[in-house]
Structures are given as structure tokens and as C-alpha cells.
Amino acid sequence: MSLLKQINEDFKKALKEKREVESEVLRMLKTALRNKEIAKKRKELSEEEIIAIVKKEIKSRKDAVEQFKKGGREDLVKKEQAEINFLQKYLPPELSKEKIVEKAQAAIKKTRAASLKDFGKVMGVLMKELKGRADGKKVKEIVQKLLTKNN
């Protein structure tokens, strides 16, 4: 089943079962997807575009969690965290740190990177391969460590 169909089915089920948090989150996600379709002037988005929108929604909630923590609003932190946990089920499983290191080492060999000066080349190759399957911050840290070890 495509990701879009899964989201629509889960939305209908959440509405029928009167699960307010889930239906509210899915309604916002469906709106974001629809807005992207309108902006792209297409009927359907690709799986990668849908995943990117889900990640964007998660990121905005993570930012909100930080702000609510600063403001001492634990009730809202819990709400946003629950929404993040729910949305993550629509993302493909993330690669383990070991897999990322393995892929990073291969990218370093492929680009013949010798120092941190080659960081951009390595990241360019690596992020194309890992797009949607690994957190960019993790990948950046791993590549930096590997390139500094090489010196």
C-alpha cells in the first residue's frame, strides 16, 4: 500500500474510532500534502515528497517542543512529543550508526576524500544515497569524525 493510501486509511479509522490526537495530526498532514500538490500543480506526490513532508512536520514539532520546554509548558511538550511519535510511523526505518559509518567510508573512498576540505563532496554523494533513511546531523558528525581520523 502506498504511503498516501496508508495515511488516508489511518485518518478514516482515527475519525471512526474518535481518536482526536491522531485524527488532528493526520488532518494537518493531509492538508500539508494537499498544499504541496497544489504548489506542484500535480495530482499525486511521489513517496519521497510525502516522506519529506512528514519529516518537515516532525521537525516543526521538535522545534515546538524546544520552545515549550523553555517556556515551562510540560503539558504542551507531552502533546507535541506524542504527535512526533505518531508521525514517525510513516517514515522508513532509519539506518543504524554502523550502516551509516559503512556507507560514509564507501563515499569517502569513492570521492577520494583526504581531509575536511572534501567534506562537501562526501556529504553530497552520501546524502543522495541515504536520503530519507538517516538523520543529516548524524551523518554530518560521522563524516567529520572519519575525515579528521584520516589526517
mmCIF file of C-alpha atoms in Angstrom:
data_model
loop_
_atom_site.group_PDB
_atom_site.id
_atom_site.type_symbol
_atom_site.label_atom_id
_atom_site.label_comp_id
_atom_site.label_asym_id
_atom_site.label_seq_id
_atom_site.Cartn_x
_atom_site.Cartn_y
_atom_site.Cartn_z
ATOM 1 C CA MET A 1 0.000 0.000 0.000
ATOM 2 C CA SER A 2 1.300 3.444 -0.877
ATOM 3 C CA LEU A 3 2.109 5.860 1.907
ATOM 4 C CA LEU A 4 -0.653 8.247 0.838
ATOM 5 C CA LYS A 5 -3.256 5.457 0.919
ATOM 6 C CA GLN A 6 -1.966 4.402 4.347
ATOM 7 C CA ILE A 7 -2.347 7.953 5.660
ATOM 8 C CA ASN A 8 -5.884 8.212 4.253
ATOM 9 C CA GLU A 9 -6.907 4.830 5.707
ATOM 10 C CA ASP A 10 -5.452 5.711 9.118
ATOM 11 C CA PHE A 11 -7.264 9.051 9.018
ATOM 12 C CA LYS A 12 -10.624 7.397 8.335
ATOM 13 C CA LYS A 13 -10.010 4.838 11.069
ATOM 14 C CA ALA A 14 -8.978 7.528 13.587
ATOM 15 C CA LEU A 15 -12.142 9.508 12.806
ATOM 16 C CA LYS A 16 -14.397 6.461 13.189
ATOM 17 C CA GLU A 17 -12.732 5.449 16.450
ATOM 18 C CA LYS A 18 -12.824 9.066 17.699
ATOM 19 C CA ARG A 19 -9.095 9.238 18.386
ATOM 20 C CA GLU A 20 -8.779 13.005 18.460
ATOM 21 C CA VAL A 21 -4.989 13.393 18.612
ATOM 22 C CA GLU A 22 -4.392 11.047 15.688
ATOM 23 C CA SER A 23 -7.172 12.478 13.548
ATOM 24 C CA GLU A 24 -5.966 16.031 14.244
ATOM 25 C CA VAL A 25 -2.357 15.173 13.325
ATOM 26 C CA LEU A 26 -3.417 13.322 10.176
ATOM 27 C CA ARG A 27 -5.720 16.172 9.167
ATOM 28 C CA MET A 28 -2.779 18.596 9.391
ATOM 29 C CA LEU A 29 -0.568 16.175 7.465
ATOM 30 C CA LYS A 30 -3.196 15.704 4.736
ATOM 31 C CA THR A 31 -3.509 19.489 4.451
ATOM 32 C CA ALA A 32 0.256 19.865 4.085
ATOM 33 C CA LEU A 33 0.254 17.155 1.414
ATOM 34 C CA ARG A 34 -2.632 18.790 -0.444
ATOM 35 C CA ASN A 35 -0.922 22.193 -0.320
ATOM 36 C CA LYS A 36 2.231 20.662 -1.807
ATOM 37 C CA GLU A 37 0.176 19.041 -4.586
ATOM 38 C CA ILE A 38 -1.367 22.418 -5.378
ATOM 39 C CA ALA A 39 2.030 24.124 -5.332
ATOM 40 C CA LYS A 40 3.483 21.460 -7.644
ATOM 41 C CA LYS A 41 0.338 21.518 -9.838
ATOM 42 C CA ARG A 42 0.143 17.730 -9.801
ATOM 43 C CA LYS A 43 -2.443 15.188 -8.771
ATOM 44 C CA GLU A 44 -0.158 12.932 -6.745
ATOM 45 C CA LEU A 45 3.106 13.351 -4.895
ATOM 46 C CA SER A 46 5.922 10.829 -5.021
ATOM 47 C CA GLU A 47 6.757 8.706 -1.978
ATOM 48 C CA GLU A 48 9.923 10.786 -1.461
ATOM 49 C CA GLU A 49 7.934 14.026 -1.447
ATOM 50 C CA ILE A 50 5.460 12.586 1.060
ATOM 51 C CA ILE A 51 8.308 11.436 3.311
ATOM 52 C CA ALA A 52 9.883 14.898 3.077
ATOM 53 C CA ILE A 53 6.614 16.500 4.188
ATOM 54 C CA VAL A 54 6.267 14.066 7.103
ATOM 55 C CA LYS A 55 9.835 14.909 8.143
ATOM 56 C CA LYS A 56 9.053 18.619 7.895
ATOM 57 C CA GLU A 57 6.013 18.146 10.139
ATOM 58 C CA ILE A 58 8.139 16.231 12.663
ATOM 59 C CA LYS A 59 10.833 18.905 12.584
ATOM 60 C CA SER A 60 8.327 21.677 13.250
ATOM 61 C CA ARG A 61 7.023 19.734 16.241
ATOM 62 C CA LYS A 62 10.554 19.183 17.559
ATOM 63 C CA ASP A 63 11.142 22.924 17.321
ATOM 64 C CA ALA A 64 7.900 23.498 19.209
ATOM 65 C CA VAL A 65 8.992 21.027 21.912
ATOM 66 C CA GLU A 66 12.173 23.049 22.461
ATOM 67 C CA GLN A 67 10.194 26.275 22.739
ATOM 68 C CA PHE A 68 7.659 24.765 25.116
ATOM 69 C CA LYS A 69 10.451 23.380 27.306
ATOM 70 C CA LYS A 70 11.964 26.858 27.521
ATOM 71 C CA GLY A 71 8.554 28.223 28.457
ATOM 72 C CA GLY A 72 7.953 25.529 31.092
ATOM 73 C CA ARG A 73 4.865 24.119 29.334
ATOM 74 C CA GLU A 74 5.260 20.390 30.027
ATOM 75 C CA ASP A 75 1.648 19.705 29.006
ATOM 76 C CA LEU A 76 2.321 21.006 25.506
ATOM 77 C CA VAL A 77 5.699 19.218 25.377
ATOM 78 C CA LYS A 78 3.919 15.907 26.006
ATOM 79 C CA LYS A 79 1.307 16.670 23.328
ATOM 80 C CA GLU A 80 3.902 17.562 20.697
ATOM 81 C CA GLN A 81 6.038 14.541 21.621
ATOM 82 C CA ALA A 82 3.024 12.247 21.197
ATOM 83 C CA GLU A 83 2.420 13.748 17.755
ATOM 84 C CA ILE A 84 6.093 13.219 16.807
ATOM 85 C CA ASN A 85 5.934 9.576 17.899
ATOM 86 C CA PHE A 86 2.754 9.059 15.884
ATOM 87 C CA LEU A 87 4.138 10.682 12.705
ATOM 88 C CA GLN A 88 7.353 8.658 12.826
ATOM 89 C CA LYS A 89 5.474 5.514 11.872
ATOM 90 C CA TYR A 90 5.099 6.976 8.366
ATOM 91 C CA LEU A 91 8.858 7.215 7.883
ATOM 92 C CA PRO A 92 11.051 4.399 6.617
ATOM 93 C CA PRO A 93 13.193 2.833 9.349
ATOM 94 C CA GLU A 94 16.397 4.775 9.990
ATOM 95 C CA LEU A 95 19.729 3.145 9.298
ATOM 96 C CA SER A 96 21.877 2.096 12.248
ATOM 97 C CA LYS A 97 25.002 4.060 13.114
ATOM 98 C CA GLU A 98 27.131 1.144 11.895
ATOM 99 C CA LYS A 99 25.416 1.170 8.482
ATOM 100 C CA ILE A 100 25.889 4.944 8.200
ATOM 101 C CA VAL A 101 29.603 4.587 9.050
ATOM 102 C CA GLU A 102 29.913 1.834 6.431
ATOM 103 C CA LYS A 103 28.207 3.964 3.766
ATOM 104 C CA ALA A 104 30.288 7.029 4.772
ATOM 105 C CA GLN A 105 33.537 5.082 4.423
ATOM 106 C CA ALA A 106 32.455 3.925 0.961
ATOM 107 C CA ALA A 107 31.595 7.518 -0.021
ATOM 108 C CA ILE A 108 34.993 8.730 1.237
ATOM 109 C CA LYS A 109 36.743 6.091 -0.895
ATOM 110 C CA LYS A 110 34.552 6.904 -3.897
ATOM 111 C CA THR A 111 35.305 10.648 -3.711
ATOM 112 C CA ARG A 112 38.950 10.061 -2.695
ATOM 113 C CA ALA A 113 38.445 12.475 0.193
ATOM 114 C CA ALA A 114 41.591 13.142 2.190
ATOM 115 C CA SER A 115 40.623 15.864 4.657
ATOM 116 C CA LEU A 116 37.805 18.047 5.946
ATOM 117 C CA LYS A 117 38.226 20.166 2.800
ATOM 118 C CA ASP A 118 36.467 17.337 0.939
ATOM 119 C CA PHE A 119 33.546 17.271 3.385
ATOM 120 C CA GLY A 120 31.085 18.768 0.889
ATOM 121 C CA LYS A 121 31.886 16.210 -1.804
ATOM 122 C CA VAL A 122 31.422 13.304 0.592
ATOM 123 C CA MET A 123 28.160 14.679 2.000
ATOM 124 C CA GLY A 124 26.794 15.283 -1.488
ATOM 125 C CA VAL A 125 27.364 11.688 -2.523
ATOM 126 C CA LEU A 126 26.270 10.245 0.805
ATOM 127 C CA MET A 127 23.054 12.201 1.288
ATOM 128 C CA LYS A 128 21.814 11.238 -2.179
ATOM 129 C CA GLU A 129 22.170 7.613 -1.151
ATOM 130 C CA LEU A 130 20.823 7.990 2.396
ATOM 131 C CA LYS A 131 18.042 10.487 1.705
ATOM 132 C CA GLY A 132 15.107 9.769 3.990
ATOM 133 C CA ARG A 133 16.871 6.915 5.740
ATOM 134 C CA ALA A 134 19.301 8.772 8.004
ATOM 135 C CA ASP A 135 19.336 11.975 10.018
ATOM 136 C CA GLY A 136 21.518 14.601 8.364
ATOM 137 C CA LYS A 137 23.055 15.690 11.680
ATOM 138 C CA LYS A 138 24.158 12.124 12.468
ATOM 139 C CA VAL A 139 25.631 11.715 9.006
ATOM 140 C CA LYS A 140 27.477 15.035 9.299
ATOM 141 C CA GLU A 141 29.018 14.070 12.653
ATOM 142 C CA ILE A 142 30.112 10.663 11.363
ATOM 143 C CA VAL A 143 31.673 12.079 8.182
ATOM 144 C CA GLN A 144 33.508 14.766 10.171
ATOM 145 C CA LYS A 145 34.938 12.146 12.563
ATOM 146 C CA LEU A 146 36.017 9.891 9.706
ATOM 147 C CA LEU A 147 37.663 12.731 7.781
ATOM 148 C CA THR A 148 39.536 14.023 10.843
ATOM 149 C CA LYS A 149 40.783 10.473 11.588
ATOM 150 C CA ASN A 150 42.234 10.285 8.085
ATOM 151 C CA ASN A 151 44.602 13.177 8.813
#
